[in-house]
Short mmCIF file of C-alpha atoms in Angstrom, two decimals:
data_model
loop_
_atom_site.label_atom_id
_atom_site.label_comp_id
_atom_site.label_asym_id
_atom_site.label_seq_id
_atom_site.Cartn_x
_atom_site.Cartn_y
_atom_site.Cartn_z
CA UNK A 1 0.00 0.00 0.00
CA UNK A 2 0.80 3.36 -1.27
CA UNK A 3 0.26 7.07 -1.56
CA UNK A 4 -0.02 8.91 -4.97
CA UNK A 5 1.35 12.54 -4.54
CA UNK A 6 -1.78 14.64 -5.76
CA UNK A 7 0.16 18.03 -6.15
CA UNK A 8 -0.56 17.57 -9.47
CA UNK A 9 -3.17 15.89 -12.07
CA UNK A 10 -4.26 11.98 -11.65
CA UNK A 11 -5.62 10.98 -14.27
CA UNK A 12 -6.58 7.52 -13.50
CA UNK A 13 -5.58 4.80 -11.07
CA UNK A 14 -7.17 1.95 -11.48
CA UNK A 15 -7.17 -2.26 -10.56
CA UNK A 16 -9.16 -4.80 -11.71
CA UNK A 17 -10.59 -6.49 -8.42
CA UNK A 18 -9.48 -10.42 -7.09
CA UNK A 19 -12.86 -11.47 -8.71
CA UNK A 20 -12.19 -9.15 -12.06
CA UNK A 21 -8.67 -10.79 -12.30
CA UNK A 22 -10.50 -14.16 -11.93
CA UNK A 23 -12.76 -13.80 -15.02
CA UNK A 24 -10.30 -12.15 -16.76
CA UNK A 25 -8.06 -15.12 -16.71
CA UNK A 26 -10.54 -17.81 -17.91
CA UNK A 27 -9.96 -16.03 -21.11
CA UNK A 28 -12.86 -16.70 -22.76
CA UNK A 29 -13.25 -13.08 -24.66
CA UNK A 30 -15.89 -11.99 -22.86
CA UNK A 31 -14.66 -9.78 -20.53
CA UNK A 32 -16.32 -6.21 -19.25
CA UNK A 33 -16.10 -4.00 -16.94
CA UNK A 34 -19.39 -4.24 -15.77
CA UNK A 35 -19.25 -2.56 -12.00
CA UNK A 36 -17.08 0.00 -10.23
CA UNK A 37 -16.51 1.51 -6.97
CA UNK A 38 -15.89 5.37 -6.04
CA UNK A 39 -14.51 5.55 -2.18
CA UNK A 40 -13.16 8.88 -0.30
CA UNK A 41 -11.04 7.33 2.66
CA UNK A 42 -8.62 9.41 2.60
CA UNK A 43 -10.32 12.63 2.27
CA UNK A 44 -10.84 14.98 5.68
CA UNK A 45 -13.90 17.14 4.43
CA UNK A 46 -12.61 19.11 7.58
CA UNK A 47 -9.91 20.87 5.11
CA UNK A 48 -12.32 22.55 3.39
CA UNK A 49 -11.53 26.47 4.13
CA UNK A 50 -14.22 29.06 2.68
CA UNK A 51 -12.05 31.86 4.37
CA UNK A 52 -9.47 31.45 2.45
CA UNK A 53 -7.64 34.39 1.49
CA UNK A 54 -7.55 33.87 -2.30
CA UNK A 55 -10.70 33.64 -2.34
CA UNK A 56 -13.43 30.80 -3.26
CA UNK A 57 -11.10 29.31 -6.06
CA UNK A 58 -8.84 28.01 -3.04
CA UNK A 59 -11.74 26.97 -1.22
CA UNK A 60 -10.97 23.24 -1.60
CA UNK A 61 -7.33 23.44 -2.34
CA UNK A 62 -5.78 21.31 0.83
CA UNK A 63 -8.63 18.62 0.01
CA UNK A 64 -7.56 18.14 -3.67
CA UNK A 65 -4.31 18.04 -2.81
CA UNK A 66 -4.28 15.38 -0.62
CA UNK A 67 -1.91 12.20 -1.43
CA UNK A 68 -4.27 9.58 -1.96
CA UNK A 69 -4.40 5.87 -1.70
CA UNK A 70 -3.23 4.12 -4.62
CA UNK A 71 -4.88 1.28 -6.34
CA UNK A 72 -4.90 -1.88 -4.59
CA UNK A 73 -6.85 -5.02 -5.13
CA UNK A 74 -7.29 -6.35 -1.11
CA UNK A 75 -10.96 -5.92 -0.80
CA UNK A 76 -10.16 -6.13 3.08
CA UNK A 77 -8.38 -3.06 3.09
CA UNK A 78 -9.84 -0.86 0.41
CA UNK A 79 -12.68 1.66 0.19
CA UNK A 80 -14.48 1.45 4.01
CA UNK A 81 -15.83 4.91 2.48
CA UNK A 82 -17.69 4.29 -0.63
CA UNK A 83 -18.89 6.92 -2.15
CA UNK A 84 -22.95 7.28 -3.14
CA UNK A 85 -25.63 8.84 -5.03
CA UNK A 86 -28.75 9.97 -3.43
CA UNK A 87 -31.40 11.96 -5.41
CA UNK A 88 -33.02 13.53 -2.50
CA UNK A 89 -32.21 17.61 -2.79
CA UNK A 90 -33.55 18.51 0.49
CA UNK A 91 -32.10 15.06 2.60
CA UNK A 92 -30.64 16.46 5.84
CA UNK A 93 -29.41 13.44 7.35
CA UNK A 94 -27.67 10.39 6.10
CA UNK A 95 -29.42 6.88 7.25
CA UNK A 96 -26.19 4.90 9.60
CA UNK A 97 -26.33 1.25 10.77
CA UNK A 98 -25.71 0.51 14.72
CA UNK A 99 -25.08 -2.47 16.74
CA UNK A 100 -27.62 -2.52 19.09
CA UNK A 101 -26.23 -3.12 22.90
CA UNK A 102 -29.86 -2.90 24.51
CA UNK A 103 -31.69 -5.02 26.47
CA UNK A 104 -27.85 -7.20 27.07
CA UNK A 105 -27.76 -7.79 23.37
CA UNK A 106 -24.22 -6.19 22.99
CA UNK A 107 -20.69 -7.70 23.47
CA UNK A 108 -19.14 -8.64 26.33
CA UNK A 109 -19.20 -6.35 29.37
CA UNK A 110 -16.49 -5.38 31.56
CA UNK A 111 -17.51 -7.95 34.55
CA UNK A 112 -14.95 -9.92 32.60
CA UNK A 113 -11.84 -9.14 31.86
CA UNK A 114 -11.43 -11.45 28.67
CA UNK A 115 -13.09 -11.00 25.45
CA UNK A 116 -14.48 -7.08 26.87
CA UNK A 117 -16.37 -5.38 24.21
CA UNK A 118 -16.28 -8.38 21.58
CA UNK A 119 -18.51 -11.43 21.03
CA UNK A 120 -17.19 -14.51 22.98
CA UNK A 121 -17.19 -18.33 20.08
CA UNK A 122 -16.64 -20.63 22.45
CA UNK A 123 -15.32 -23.61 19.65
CA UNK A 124 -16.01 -26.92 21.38
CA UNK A 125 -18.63 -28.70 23.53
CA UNK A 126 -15.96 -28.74 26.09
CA UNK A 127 -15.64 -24.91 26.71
CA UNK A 128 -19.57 -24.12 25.74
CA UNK A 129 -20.77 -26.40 28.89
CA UNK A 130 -18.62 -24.36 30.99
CA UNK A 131 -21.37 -21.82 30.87
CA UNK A 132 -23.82 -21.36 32.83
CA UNK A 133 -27.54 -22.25 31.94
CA UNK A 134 -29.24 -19.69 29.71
CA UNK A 135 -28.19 -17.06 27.39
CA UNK A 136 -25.00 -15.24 28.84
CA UNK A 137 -24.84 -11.65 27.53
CA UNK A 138 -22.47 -11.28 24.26
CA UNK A 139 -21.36 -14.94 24.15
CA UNK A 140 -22.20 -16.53 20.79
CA UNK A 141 -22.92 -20.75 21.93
CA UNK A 142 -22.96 -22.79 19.06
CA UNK A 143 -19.75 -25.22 19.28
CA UNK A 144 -18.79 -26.55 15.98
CA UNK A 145 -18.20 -30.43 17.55
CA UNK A 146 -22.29 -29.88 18.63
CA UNK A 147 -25.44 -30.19 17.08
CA UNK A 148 -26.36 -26.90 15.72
CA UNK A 149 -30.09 -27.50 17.37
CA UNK A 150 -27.69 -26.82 20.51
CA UNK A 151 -27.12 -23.51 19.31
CA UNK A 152 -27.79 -20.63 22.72
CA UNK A 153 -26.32 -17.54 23.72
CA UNK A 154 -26.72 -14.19 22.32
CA UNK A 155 -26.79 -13.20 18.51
CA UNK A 156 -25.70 -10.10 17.05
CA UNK A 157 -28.07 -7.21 15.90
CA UNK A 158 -27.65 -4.18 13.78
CA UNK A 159 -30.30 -1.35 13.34
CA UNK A 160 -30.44 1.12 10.52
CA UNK A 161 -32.35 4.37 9.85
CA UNK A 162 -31.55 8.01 10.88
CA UNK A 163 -30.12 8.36 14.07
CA UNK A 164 -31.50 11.79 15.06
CA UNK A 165 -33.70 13.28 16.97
CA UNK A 166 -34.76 15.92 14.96
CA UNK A 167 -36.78 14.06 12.76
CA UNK A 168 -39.78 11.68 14.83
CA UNK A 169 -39.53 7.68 14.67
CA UNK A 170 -42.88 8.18 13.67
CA UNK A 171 -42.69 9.46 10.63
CA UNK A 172 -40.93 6.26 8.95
CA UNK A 173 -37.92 5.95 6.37
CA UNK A 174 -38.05 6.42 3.26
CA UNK A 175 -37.53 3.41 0.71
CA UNK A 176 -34.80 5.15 -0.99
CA UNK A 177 -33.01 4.99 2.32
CA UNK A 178 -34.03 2.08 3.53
CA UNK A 179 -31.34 -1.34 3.74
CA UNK A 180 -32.70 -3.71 2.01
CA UNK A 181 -29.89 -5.81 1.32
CA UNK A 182 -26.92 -6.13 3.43
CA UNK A 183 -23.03 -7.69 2.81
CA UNK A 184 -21.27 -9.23 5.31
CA UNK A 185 -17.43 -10.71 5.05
CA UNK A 186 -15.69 -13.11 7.90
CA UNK A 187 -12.88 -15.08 8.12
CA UNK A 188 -13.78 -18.11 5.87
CA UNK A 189 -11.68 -20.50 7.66
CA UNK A 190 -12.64 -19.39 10.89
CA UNK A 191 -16.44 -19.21 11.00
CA UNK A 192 -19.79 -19.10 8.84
CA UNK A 193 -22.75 -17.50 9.30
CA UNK A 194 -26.13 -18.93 10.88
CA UNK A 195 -29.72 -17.37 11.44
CA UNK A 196 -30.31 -16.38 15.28
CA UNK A 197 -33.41 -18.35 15.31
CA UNK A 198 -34.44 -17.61 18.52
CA UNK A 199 -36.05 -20.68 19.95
CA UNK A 200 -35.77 -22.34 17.22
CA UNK A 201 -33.29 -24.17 15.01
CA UNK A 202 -30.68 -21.80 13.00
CA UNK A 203 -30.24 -22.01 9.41
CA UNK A 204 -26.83 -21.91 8.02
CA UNK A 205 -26.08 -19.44 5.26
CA UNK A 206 -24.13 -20.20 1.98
CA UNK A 207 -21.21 -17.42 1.08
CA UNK A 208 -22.26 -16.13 -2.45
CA UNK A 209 -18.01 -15.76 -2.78
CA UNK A 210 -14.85 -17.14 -0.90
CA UNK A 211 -11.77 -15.27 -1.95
CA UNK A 212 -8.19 -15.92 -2.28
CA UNK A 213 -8.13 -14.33 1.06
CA UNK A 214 -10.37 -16.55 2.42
CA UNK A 215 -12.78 -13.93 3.03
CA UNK A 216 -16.30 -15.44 2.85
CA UNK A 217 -18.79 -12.26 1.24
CA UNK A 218 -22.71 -13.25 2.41
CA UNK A 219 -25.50 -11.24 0.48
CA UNK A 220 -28.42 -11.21 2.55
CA UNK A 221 -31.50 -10.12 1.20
CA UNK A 222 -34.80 -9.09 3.29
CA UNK A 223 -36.94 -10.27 0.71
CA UNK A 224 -35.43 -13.93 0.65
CA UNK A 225 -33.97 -14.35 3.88
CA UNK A 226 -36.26 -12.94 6.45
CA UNK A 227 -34.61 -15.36 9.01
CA UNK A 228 -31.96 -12.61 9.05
CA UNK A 229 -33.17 -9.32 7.97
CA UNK A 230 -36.56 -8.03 9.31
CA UNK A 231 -38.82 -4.14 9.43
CA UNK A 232 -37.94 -2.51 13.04
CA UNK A 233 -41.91 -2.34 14.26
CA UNK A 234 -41.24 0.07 17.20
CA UNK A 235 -41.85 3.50 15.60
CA UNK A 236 -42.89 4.92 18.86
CA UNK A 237 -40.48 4.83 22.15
CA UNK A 238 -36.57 4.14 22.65
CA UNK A 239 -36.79 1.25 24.59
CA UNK A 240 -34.73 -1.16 23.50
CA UNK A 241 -33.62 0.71 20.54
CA UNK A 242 -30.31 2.62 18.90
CA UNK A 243 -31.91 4.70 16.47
CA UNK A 244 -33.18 7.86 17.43
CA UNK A 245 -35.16 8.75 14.72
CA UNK A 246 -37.05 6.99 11.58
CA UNK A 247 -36.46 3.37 11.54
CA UNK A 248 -35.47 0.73 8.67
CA UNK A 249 -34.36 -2.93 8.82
CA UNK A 250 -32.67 -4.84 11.28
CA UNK A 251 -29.87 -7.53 10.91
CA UNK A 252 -29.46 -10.15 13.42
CA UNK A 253 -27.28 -12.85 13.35
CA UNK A 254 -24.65 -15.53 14.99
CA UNK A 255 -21.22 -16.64 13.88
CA UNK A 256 -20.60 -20.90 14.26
CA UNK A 257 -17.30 -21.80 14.37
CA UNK A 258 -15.52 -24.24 12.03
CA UNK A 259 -15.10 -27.37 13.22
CA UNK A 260 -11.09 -27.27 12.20
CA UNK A 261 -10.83 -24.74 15.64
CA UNK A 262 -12.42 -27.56 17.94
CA UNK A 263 -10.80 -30.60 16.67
CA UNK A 264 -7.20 -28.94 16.11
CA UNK A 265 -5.02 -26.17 17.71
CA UNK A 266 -3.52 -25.22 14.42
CA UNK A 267 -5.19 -21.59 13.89
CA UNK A 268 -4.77 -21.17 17.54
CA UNK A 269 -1.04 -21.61 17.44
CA UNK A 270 -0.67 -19.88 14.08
CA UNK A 271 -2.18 -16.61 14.90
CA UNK A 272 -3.87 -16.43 17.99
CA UNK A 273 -2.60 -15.72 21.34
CA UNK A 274 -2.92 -17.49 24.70
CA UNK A 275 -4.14 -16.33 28.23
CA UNK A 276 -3.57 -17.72 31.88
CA UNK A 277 -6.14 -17.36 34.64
CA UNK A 278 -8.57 -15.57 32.41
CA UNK A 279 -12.28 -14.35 34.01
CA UNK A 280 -14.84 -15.55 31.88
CA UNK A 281 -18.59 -14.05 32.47
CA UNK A 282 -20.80 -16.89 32.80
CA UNK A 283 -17.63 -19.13 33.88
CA UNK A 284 -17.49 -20.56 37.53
CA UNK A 285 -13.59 -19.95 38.15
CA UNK A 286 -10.54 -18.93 36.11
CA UNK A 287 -9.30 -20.79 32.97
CA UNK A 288 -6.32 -21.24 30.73
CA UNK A 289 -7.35 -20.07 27.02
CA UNK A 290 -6.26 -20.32 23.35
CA UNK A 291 -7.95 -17.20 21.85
CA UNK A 292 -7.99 -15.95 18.01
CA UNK A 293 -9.65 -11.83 17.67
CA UNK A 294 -11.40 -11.43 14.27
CA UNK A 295 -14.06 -9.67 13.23
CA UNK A 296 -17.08 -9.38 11.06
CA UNK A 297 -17.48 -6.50 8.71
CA UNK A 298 -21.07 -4.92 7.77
CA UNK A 299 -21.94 -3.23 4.66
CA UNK A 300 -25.72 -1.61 3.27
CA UNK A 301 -25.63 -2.22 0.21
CA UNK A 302 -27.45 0.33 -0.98
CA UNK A 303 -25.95 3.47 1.58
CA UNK A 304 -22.37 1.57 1.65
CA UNK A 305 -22.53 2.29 5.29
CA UNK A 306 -19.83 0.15 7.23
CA UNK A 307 -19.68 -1.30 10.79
CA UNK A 308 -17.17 -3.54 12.30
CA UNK A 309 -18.32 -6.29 14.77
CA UNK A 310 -15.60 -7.70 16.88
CA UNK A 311 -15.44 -11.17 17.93
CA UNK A 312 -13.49 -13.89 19.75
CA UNK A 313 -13.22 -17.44 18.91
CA UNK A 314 -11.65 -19.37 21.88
CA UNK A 315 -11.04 -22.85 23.87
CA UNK A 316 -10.13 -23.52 27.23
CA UNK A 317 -6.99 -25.23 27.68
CA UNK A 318 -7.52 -26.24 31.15
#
């Protein structure tokens, strides 16, 4: 990874993506550039100076200036910021998507002092029956050696809409703002993706891509998988919600870990990291751990608003 100096003129920097480079080498002839992707990462909109002293010309002058990223293919790396057309002249507010922590949905709280502020994957039957009956606040039980009937614990959930209060719950969102579609990426070899089917049994989600970076890409649709994406009904108080204002769709979820983590310490040792006497929430007394920190990324599809979800996959050792 790069900078380009932009003192000057770019004209045009430009990579085909991992999946472009794909179908470009089955070289059948058919190739197109069918899709692209405008982001603005690197851009602090901050710079922008209307009292500058040479007058409006100069306005923007630090912004264009700035050295910019140059092309790069990693889709885990590139364009968090993509850039989007909305044909709304008088739209005030941009719609975000939250993780909501209400009513102990969010991650682990700091009466432990592993796994704080991520989603605890317990990998194995051994380590999930360490836990304490019931769901334990921001720890995702559905061991990979297990039935996935046995599946318990919390799931994750993400709200969208516009998070303000100057505009009523009430009055509803819009459809051109609303999330219809949402992408999510994980670690491949790491975990897959499951419905949170409260009291009932989870379905397990296909990735519509694995990359050469192992990166799985899920497209999840509300119209086709409403086991996953579903209308926020409350419209009328904050209880239990994030959004302050009109509300869309929700996202809810839960990670299952491969079954390579429970049956081998291979990841574990690779790139993970070990902890003695660690305190647990929902865990009796302390334990020795083999831990690996991830995380799931969010996008809207249609916004290209991004949110990060941390999580921990980890054994106990003894």
């Amino acid at each position: 990874m790069a900078f380009l100096d932009n003192s000057g003129d770019i004209i045009l920097d430009a990579v085909l993506t991992d999946e472009g480079r794909r179908r470009l080498a089955e070289g059948k002839g058919t190739f197109r550039i069918a899709k692209f992707a405008l982001g603005d990462d690197e851009i602090d909109y901050g710079l922008y100076n209307k009292d500058h002293p040479s007058g409006s010309d100069f306005f923007d002058q630090e912004i264009l200036q700035t050295p910019i990223f140059e092309a790069f293919t990693n889709n885990a790396s590139s364009m968090h910021s993509k850039i989007i057309t909305i044909n709304n002249p008088n739209l005030l507010y941009l719609p975000v998507i939250k993780l909501n922590d209400q009513d102990n949905r969010g991650p682990v709280s700091a009466a432990s002092t592993f796994g704080v502020d991520t989603f605890l994957i317990p990998v194995d039957k051994v380590t999930n029956d360490l836990f304490t009956s019931g769901s334990t606040s921001g720890v995702i039980r559905s061991p990979a050696d297990g039935e996935i009937t046995e599946t318990d614990g919390a799931f994750i959930r993400l709200d969208q809409g516009l998070d303000t209060t100057a505009i009523s719950p009430g009055a509803g969102l819009s459809a051109d703002l609303r999330e219809d579609t949402f992408i999510i990426e994980m670690d491949n070899r790491l975990g897959g993706l499951i419905s949170p089917a409260a009291g009932g049994t989870p379905t397990t989600k296909t990735p519509s891509n694995v990359d050469d970076d192992d990166i799985a890409t899920y497209m999840i649709s509300a119209t086709s998988d409403t086991g996953f994406v579903s209308a926020i009904r409350n419209r009328t108080t904050t209880v239990g919600q994030v959004i302050a204002g009109p509300r869309g769709n929700r996202l809810q979820f839960r990670v299952r870990p491969k079954i390579n983590l429970a049956e081998s310490d291979y990841y574990f040792d690779l790139f993970g990291s070990a902890e003695t006497g660690a305190t647990i929430a929902g865990i009796a007394s302390t334990k020795n751990v083999k831990y690996i920190d991830s995380f799931v990324t969010i996008y809207g599809a249609s916004t290209g608003y991004t949110v990060q979800v941390p999580i921990r996959f980890f054994r106990v050792t003894s």
